[in-house]
């Protein structure tokens, strides 16, 4: 026993370093900056954005230092012990106590937290820089930066949470900021509604978070993430079904936050917010919080839902993730708004992450959080760049875009790279993460989800090709035509709708961008208040592209949309990311295929690692017994990459590209090609038309929620409850009061006036009259009622005492 | 029970100091309105100063013990003494009552209700303060009852004289309903007194002896107290006086009612009913839990049906007090701590919401949600404060409201082992649904009143220019007066002075709840141990 204990303490290292020790500063700095912006922002020359950007840079610097420390700790430990089992560095200060139990606030630094910290701090910094140009001149400029900064503080608080309560704190602050930022232009009703819908839908899911946390406290007696993970992984709980329900409850929260089916409906509507918001909150960071939660307390889900148990081919997480992948991808085909395409794409990619976690591919899913953040953020920022510079604040691909690639080289280039990453084209970042999820699904015998994965990849490529074609190629239309300096040939049909400004918010206010003044409603219905002269300087090599505050973040993200993938590229034998995060899984990794047929293919580094582990496991009986125990609850090792396995997915991606490009040319440009016969199918075929209608109506989920459930609660049910209140409960109260008064009147008339008063003072008629007059005064009644009640109470008291004596 | 008796003058002074102000005001003619206001502010300020001194010398390491304890003869005929003391359970509420009265007095400076006569109004308010503070320090049932009833009359007059159009009905209903509860409560007190041998009304004695009363009798006595306290809380189905009283009361009355008066009921449960009758509490806990959760959902549905802003806030009190009662019904330290925290948080947050409602009424002369719109444009700061208070009210972590709700949910999933676990777990889930409904009614209220453009009626200009005007108004918020709409103005300096402490406290307690939990927890733990011993639970 003793030996084994020593063995473990040897095998598990500890993280150290100044930055790791002080990682709690990372959310504190933006939190302080938030208050500075609120109180002093308006007086600052740059409206408070300097506080925001400075705080994000500082947070990023510390996060980078923390990452450095973490990497150093890992490599130090690797040299000594031969594995990557580095303990998380946890620090907690008492935050509240109850019944002698103290609940802390502090930090929990491990690979997963470090990854998320650096991701959030980095992207927040870029988006804030981007925003200085994008929302320049906005009337709530200061508020905008305050909300962005508070959001970053909230998200950073969440990702380094050492316990569930702090996690909830960050989680809900993000929800608040999401509400404020979606509704940033709240003067327009649709924006206010979208904000409300987002907050409210997520809040429905949060019920699960509250109850699930209460369940965890009941099961494990602690809310510390470390404790929960260890106890769950060790099987130290009374009832597995209770753990299952806790996992289900918590997963409901993740469904809400991460836009999973069936609570995904808020996310596309959230595009009503300014584009930097969509890019930061609603694609790259906040919406992955649900995925992050599952990854954070993975043992709860893995054990509770029996993921990777032999013979399991479905589980809740995977099924929800899989459904989300497909339904969202389908919806992306019928969108005309470029941001909506990206929104559904985000939903779909979040589905991939969830599905990955559901099949046991923890590393791949977490890595997909990482890569997705860069390329999806880049895509949104590119969309914003187009709207800002080329399409006159429109996001409508069909009306106001087309052919703009020539004049926007940076935006176009970044878009293409990011799209390739999103589609999973080999050697772009998305390929390495997404392919590993798909590969794992196949490898761990979740065949259905393997198929979902490759079909999803096909659809992703197809809708992105469509969007890319509409946006950058073909004939310039509407705003883009104006920008490109060509005549708008699409005027004949597109202009019917939007030229006459019948629905102003559909065109110039497509993202809810309000004009500061009343002019600008020109013949084109465009909002001209962002005249080019108003803009900052563009980058020298792209003079017609967006200003540098927009273009520079795009370029950086574009580079990362390729580069980030090489941190974990199984195809090239790189497992760097995996090694630096695997201790966060909370479960041992079962290397079942050691010495198997593919062993030779593996990179030397990985071999060394496994060898070390093998040696550790082989030492002593206790050690062996321990690993046997752990084998009940362990995650399988990632599959070995083989191009053969990736081939079907890649084939479908290529097919998706070809089909979609052909269709796009046939439909949008009326070019004759093999796909021409399919044009107009929705007019000719009932089934196709029906399918199209279902998609346009978003499967009817919105109308189910808004017109049926919400409306029922808001109107008939609440009205009925209130009716009961007024006409039943209150009627009883009033009735009691009235009968009391009647009884009082009777007593007064017959007993008091009739007997007592007459007998005592027969001559006091005048006094009696004045008494009548006084009776109508309210206070007179009070005395009577009071006396009556006290009389009754006294009788009751006597009865009670007598019966119990 | 161990007690600390040093500096024991301070509670008596802190409680009765307002009477000095009342006495002084009696001799000053009613026409000297400014002087009356000054005296009231000074008196309540001095009271608060004593309160702060109390906070300073309170021994936090022994917060489970009664401190500043006094035990003097009072009415020896009925064996009732002047027994007072303060511990971690009562300290927050005691100080809160002082702070709220002081801030409400400041608010009254230029927000006197329409009926005028600040002399009587402020005198009543100071008397009210005596009753509230006294209820929290009393350690004797009769003394408690006296203070509890002292509260009733000033509030009755505040609603009845300075209230809205249906003030007569509302005030009478408030008075009678509470009186009805009080009557039963008194019966229960007397029964308890006689059942424990008729020796003393002091809490310490009743704590020690109450548990030995026959189980069945405990249940009956608890029933009497239950009705008395439940009316005050108010719990479903005894809540119908509340919306009327709140809606009709002047702003000051609503704030005090929400912030302090309702807490007398919940405090009564924690301080009197549960520890004195542990077995009764055990038997009644499921009933309380069920009614509490009904209150949460029902109150929220009631909110959704409202068309009047103030009435909506009043109904939200029913829901919030449901969370407090749910916490209490779990009979665990976690739950009762949550309840105590929830009491203070609800006092601050709902008090703030009533302040905002009062100010909206003052400016628009209506609280009809339909007619209000675009408040954020016309009064950006007030709009933000409303948003802030709404967020706090719906239980956003980082603000005080969360620490009343969330631990209550944790506790009700893990209630006292003597209680029916499955029932309470079902209640947890339903209560969690209440948090969703809270978000719904508060955000809906906010969307309808604060977002969008101001309605034609109040936008100040005729057709066509409405939007342009309001937009420029937003760009320059101080522009309103120029358009001849002087009555729709943003937060005034007096309002800032009265409100800032509320806003700061909501944030401070939300960010660092340990400030309060630290004080309450030892006392609550001791109390729950006592209850557990009484019901024979582990």
PDB file of C-alpha atoms in Angstrom, chain A residues 20-131:
ATOM      1  CA  UNK A  20       0.410  29.836 -12.537  1.00  0.00           C
ATOM      2  CA  UNK A  21       0.360  30.935  -8.920  1.00  0.00           C
ATOM      3  CA  UNK A  22      -1.196  34.233  -9.916  1.00  0.00           C
ATOM      4  CA  UNK A  23      -3.509  33.084 -12.663  1.00  0.00           C
ATOM      5  CA  UNK A  24      -6.463  34.378 -10.648  1.00  0.00           C
ATOM      6  CA  UNK A  25      -5.391  37.841 -11.752  1.00  0.00           C
ATOM      7  CA  UNK A  26      -6.498  37.056 -15.281  1.00  0.00           C
ATOM      8  CA  UNK A  27     -10.225  37.597 -14.697  1.00  0.00           C
ATOM      9  CA  UNK A  28      -9.663  40.192 -11.980  1.00  0.00           C
ATOM     10  CA  UNK A  29      -7.975  42.637 -14.337  1.00  0.00           C
ATOM     11  CA  UNK A  30     -10.851  42.900 -16.822  1.00  0.00           C
ATOM     12  CA  UNK A  31     -13.318  42.990 -13.929  1.00  0.00           C
ATOM     13  CA  UNK A  32     -11.547  46.048 -12.550  1.00  0.00           C
ATOM     14  CA  UNK A  33     -11.389  47.508 -16.032  1.00  0.00           C
ATOM     15  CA  UNK A  34     -15.136  47.065 -16.330  1.00  0.00           C
ATOM     16  CA  UNK A  35     -15.709  49.327 -13.342  1.00  0.00           C
ATOM     17  CA  UNK A  36     -13.192  51.839 -14.663  1.00  0.00           C
ATOM     18  CA  UNK A  37     -15.030  51.961 -17.966  1.00  0.00           C
ATOM     19  CA  UNK A  38     -18.410  52.326 -16.273  1.00  0.00           C
ATOM     20  CA  UNK A  39     -17.288  55.145 -14.017  1.00  0.00           C
ATOM     21  CA  UNK A  40     -14.669  56.963 -16.068  1.00  0.00           C
ATOM     22  CA  UNK A  41     -15.040  55.644 -19.620  1.00  0.00           C
ATOM     23  CA  UNK A  42     -17.072  58.538 -20.968  1.00  0.00           C
ATOM     24  CA  UNK A  43     -14.463  61.031 -19.830  1.00  0.00           C
ATOM     25  CA  UNK A  44     -11.613  59.210 -21.525  1.00  0.00           C
ATOM     26  CA  UNK A  45     -10.378  60.333 -24.957  1.00  0.00           C
ATOM     27  CA  UNK A  46     -11.183  56.938 -26.456  1.00  0.00           C
ATOM     28  CA  UNK A  47     -14.410  56.426 -24.609  1.00  0.00           C
ATOM     29  CA  UNK A  48     -13.143  53.776 -22.255  1.00  0.00           C
ATOM     30  CA  UNK A  49     -11.969  51.394 -24.944  1.00  0.00           C
ATOM     31  CA  UNK A  50      -8.406  51.988 -23.770  1.00  0.00           C
ATOM     32  CA  UNK A  51      -9.253  50.417 -20.411  1.00  0.00           C
ATOM     33  CA  UNK A  52     -10.800  47.455 -22.149  1.00  0.00           C
ATOM     34  CA  UNK A  53      -7.944  46.825 -24.536  1.00  0.00           C
ATOM     35  CA  UNK A  54      -5.272  47.411 -21.918  1.00  0.00           C
ATOM     36  CA  UNK A  55      -6.923  45.008 -19.525  1.00  0.00           C
ATOM     37  CA  UNK A  56      -7.286  42.377 -22.208  1.00  0.00           C
ATOM     38  CA  UNK A  57      -3.643  42.737 -23.171  1.00  0.00           C
ATOM     39  CA  UNK A  58      -2.627  42.383 -19.535  1.00  0.00           C
ATOM     40  CA  UNK A  59      -4.888  39.380 -19.106  1.00  0.00           C
ATOM     41  CA  UNK A  60      -3.463  37.862 -22.257  1.00  0.00           C
ATOM     42  CA  UNK A  61       0.079  38.447 -21.059  1.00  0.00           C
ATOM     43  CA  UNK A  62      -0.587  36.664 -17.792  1.00  0.00           C
ATOM     44  CA  UNK A  63      -2.459  33.910 -19.579  1.00  0.00           C
ATOM     45  CA  UNK A  64       0.512  33.468 -21.894  1.00  0.00           C
ATOM     46  CA  UNK A  65       2.809  33.353 -18.880  1.00  0.00           C
ATOM     47  CA  UNK A  66       0.549  30.783 -17.281  1.00  0.00           C
ATOM     48  CA  UNK A  67       0.668  28.706 -20.422  1.00  0.00           C
ATOM     49  CA  UNK A  68       4.441  29.001 -20.415  1.00  0.00           C
ATOM     50  CA  UNK A  69       4.594  27.833 -16.811  1.00  0.00           C
ATOM     51  CA  UNK A  70       2.260  24.989 -17.550  1.00  0.00           C
ATOM     52  CA  UNK A  71       4.270  23.830 -20.540  1.00  0.00           C
ATOM     53  CA  UNK A  72       7.446  24.048 -18.464  1.00  0.00           C
ATOM     54  CA  UNK A  73       5.858  22.045 -15.662  1.00  0.00           C
ATOM     55  CA  UNK A  74       4.753  19.395 -18.083  1.00  0.00           C
ATOM     56  CA  UNK A  75       8.121  19.025 -19.732  1.00  0.00           C
ATOM     57  CA  UNK A  76       9.929  19.023 -16.375  1.00  0.00           C
ATOM     58  CA  UNK A  77       7.640  16.332 -15.164  1.00  0.00           C
ATOM     59  CA  UNK A  78       7.977  14.378 -18.343  1.00  0.00           C
ATOM     60  CA  UNK A  79      11.726  14.253 -17.882  1.00  0.00           C
ATOM     61  CA  UNK A  80      11.411  13.008 -14.326  1.00  0.00           C
ATOM     62  CA  UNK A  81       8.437  10.697 -14.399  1.00  0.00           C
ATOM     63  CA  UNK A  82       7.933   9.883 -18.024  1.00  0.00           C
ATOM     64  CA  UNK A  83       4.272  10.831 -18.133  1.00  0.00           C
ATOM     65  CA  UNK A  84       2.119  13.923 -18.381  1.00  0.00           C
ATOM     66  CA  UNK A  85       0.224  13.566 -15.115  1.00  0.00           C
ATOM     67  CA  UNK A  86       0.680  17.032 -13.701  1.00  0.00           C
ATOM     68  CA  UNK A  87      -1.636  18.017 -10.869  1.00  0.00           C
ATOM     69  CA  UNK A  88      -3.810  21.049 -11.347  1.00  0.00           C
ATOM     70  CA  UNK A  89      -2.749  24.003  -9.246  1.00  0.00           C
ATOM     71  CA  UNK A  90      -5.740  24.871  -7.128  1.00  0.00           C
ATOM     72  CA  UNK A  91      -6.059  27.879  -4.889  1.00  0.00           C
ATOM     73  CA  UNK A  92      -9.208  28.834  -3.093  1.00  0.00           C
ATOM     74  CA  UNK A  93     -10.175  31.583  -0.720  1.00  0.00           C
ATOM     75  CA  UNK A  94     -13.327  31.379   1.376  1.00  0.00           C
ATOM     76  CA  UNK A  95     -16.171  32.918  -0.551  1.00  0.00           C
ATOM     77  CA  UNK A  96     -19.078  31.850   1.570  1.00  0.00           C
ATOM     78  CA  UNK A  97     -19.761  29.313   4.230  1.00  0.00           C
ATOM     79  CA  UNK A  98     -22.742  27.430   5.467  1.00  0.00           C
ATOM     80  CA  UNK A  99     -23.111  24.934   8.237  1.00  0.00           C
ATOM     81  CA  UNK A 100     -19.391  25.165   8.823  1.00  0.00           C
ATOM     82  CA  UNK A 101     -18.615  24.098   5.251  1.00  0.00           C
ATOM     83  CA  UNK A 102     -16.606  26.653   3.343  1.00  0.00           C
ATOM     84  CA  UNK A 103     -17.059  27.277  -0.335  1.00  0.00           C
ATOM     85  CA  UNK A 104     -14.212  28.897  -2.152  1.00  0.00           C
ATOM     86  CA  UNK A 105     -13.424  31.202  -4.985  1.00  0.00           C
ATOM     87  CA  UNK A 106     -10.121  30.954  -6.727  1.00  0.00           C
ATOM     88  CA  UNK A 107      -8.391  29.137  -9.516  1.00  0.00           C
ATOM     89  CA  UNK A 108      -8.012  25.655 -10.896  1.00  0.00           C
ATOM     90  CA  UNK A 109      -5.173  25.688 -13.374  1.00  0.00           C
ATOM     91  CA  UNK A 110      -4.636  22.712 -15.580  1.00  0.00           C
ATOM     92  CA  UNK A 111      -4.255  22.098 -19.268  1.00  0.00           C
ATOM     93  CA  UNK A 112      -7.897  22.659 -20.109  1.00  0.00           C
ATOM     94  CA  UNK A 113      -8.089  25.872 -18.101  1.00  0.00           C
ATOM     95  CA  UNK A 114      -4.863  27.195 -19.575  1.00  0.00           C
ATOM     96  CA  UNK A 115      -6.075  26.479 -23.081  1.00  0.00           C
ATOM     97  CA  UNK A 116      -9.348  28.276 -22.472  1.00  0.00           C
ATOM     98  CA  UNK A 117      -7.717  31.200 -20.668  1.00  0.00           C
ATOM     99  CA  UNK A 118      -5.317  31.944 -23.433  1.00  0.00           C
ATOM    100  CA  UNK A 119      -7.987  31.458 -26.058  1.00  0.00           C
ATOM    101  CA  UNK A 120     -10.460  33.824 -24.435  1.00  0.00           C
ATOM    102  CA  UNK A 121      -7.920  36.484 -23.560  1.00  0.00           C
ATOM    103  CA  UNK A 122      -6.421  36.392 -27.024  1.00  0.00           C
ATOM    104  CA  UNK A 123      -9.626  36.522 -29.010  1.00  0.00           C
ATOM    105  CA  UNK A 124     -11.091  39.154 -26.711  1.00  0.00           C
ATOM    106  CA  UNK A 125      -8.088  41.353 -27.351  1.00  0.00           C
ATOM    107  CA  UNK A 126      -8.408  41.038 -31.106  1.00  0.00           C
ATOM    108  CA  UNK A 127     -12.138  41.617 -31.081  1.00  0.00           C
ATOM    109  CA  UNK A 128     -11.805  44.706 -28.929  1.00  0.00           C
ATOM    110  CA  UNK A 129      -9.265  46.162 -31.323  1.00  0.00           C
ATOM    111  CA  UNK A 130     -11.558  45.329 -34.208  1.00  0.00           C
ATOM    112  CA  UNK A 131     -14.458  46.965 -32.414  1.00  0.00           C
TER     113      UNK A 131
END
